[in-house]
C-alpha positions as CSV (number, residue, x, y, z in Angstrom):
1,E,-89.2,-138.3,-104.5
2,N,-88.0,-136.6,-101.3
3,N,-84.3,-135.4,-101.5
4,F,-84.2,-134.5,-97.8
5,A,-83.5,-137.5,-95.9
6,G,-85.5,-137.6,-92.7
7,A,-87.1,-134.1,-93.2
8,D,-90.1,-132.8,-95.1
9,A,-89.4,-129.8,-97.3
10,E,-92.4,-128.1,-95.9
11,T,-91.2,-128.4,-92.3
12,F,-87.5,-128.0,-92.9
13,D,-85.9,-124.9,-91.4
14,F,-83.6,-123.8,-94.2
15,D,-82.5,-120.7,-92.4
16,R,-80.8,-122.8,-89.7
17,S,-79.0,-125.2,-92.0
18,Y,-75.9,-123.0,-92.7
19,P,-75.3,-122.3,-88.9
20,F,-75.8,-125.9,-88.2
21,L,-73.3,-126.8,-90.9
22,I,-70.7,-124.4,-89.5
23,K,-71.3,-125.5,-86.1
24,T,-71.0,-129.3,-86.7
25,V,-68.6,-129.6,-89.7
26,V,-66.1,-126.7,-89.5
27,P,-63.3,-126.9,-87.1
28,I,-63.5,-124.5,-84.3
29,N,-60.4,-122.5,-85.4
30,L,-61.9,-121.6,-88.7
31,R,-65.2,-120.4,-87.3
32,G,-63.9,-117.0,-86.6
33,I,-62.6,-116.7,-90.2
34,I,-65.9,-117.6,-91.6
35,V,-67.7,-115.1,-89.4
36,A,-65.2,-112.4,-90.3
37,S,-65.7,-113.1,-94.0
38,M,-69.5,-112.9,-93.7
39,L,-69.2,-109.6,-91.9
40,A,-66.6,-108.2,-94.5
41,S,-69.2,-109.1,-97.3
42,L,-71.9,-107.5,-95.4
43,M,-69.8,-104.3,-95.0
44,S,-69.0,-104.3,-98.7
45,S,-72.5,-104.6,-99.6
46,L,-73.5,-101.8,-97.4
47,A,-70.6,-99.5,-98.8
48,S,-72.0,-100.2,-102.3
49,V,-75.6,-99.3,-101.4
50,F,-74.3,-96.0,-99.6
51,N,-72.1,-95.1,-102.7
52,S,-74.9,-95.8,-105.2
53,S,-77.4,-93.9,-103.3
54,A,-75.2,-90.9,-102.8
55,T,-74.3,-90.8,-106.5
56,L,-77.9,-91.2,-107.6
57,F,-79.1,-88.5,-105.4
58,S,-76.3,-85.9,-106.0
59,M,-76.1,-86.5,-109.7
60,N,-79.8,-87.2,-110.7
61,I,-81.7,-85.1,-108.2
62,W,-79.4,-82.4,-106.8
63,K,-77.8,-81.5,-110.0
64,E,-81.2,-81.1,-111.6
65,W,-82.4,-78.8,-108.8
66,Y,-79.3,-76.7,-108.7
67,P,-77.6,-77.0,-112.1
68,D,-74.8,-74.5,-111.2
69,S,-73.5,-76.7,-108.4
70,S,-69.7,-77.2,-108.3
71,E,-68.0,-80.5,-108.0
72,S,-67.1,-80.0,-104.4
73,S,-70.6,-79.0,-103.5
74,L,-71.8,-82.3,-105.1
75,V,-69.2,-84.2,-103.0
76,W,-70.7,-82.7,-99.8
77,V,-74.2,-83.4,-100.8
78,G,-73.2,-87.0,-101.6
79,R,-71.6,-87.3,-98.1
80,G,-74.7,-85.9,-96.6
81,T,-76.8,-88.4,-98.4
82,V,-74.8,-91.2,-96.9
83,V,-75.4,-89.8,-93.6
84,V,-79.1,-89.7,-94.0
85,V,-79.2,-93.1,-95.7
């Protein structure tokens, strides 16, 4: 049984369904808010990736190579890691 009325699952473009829904259903005044919320969630995800990668590198790699590193030098290494990533 096909749950997609008028479309085959093999040929249906699922990547275009959300923009189509926003374009046809949501009022024009709310579209900006939806786009802003999507960008905010993207920025939050990127900040999490940057923070995690900086912590992993500075604590698990740098601290093993240089065990006498101070906390302030680890902070600077983490900041540099964010720039590189």
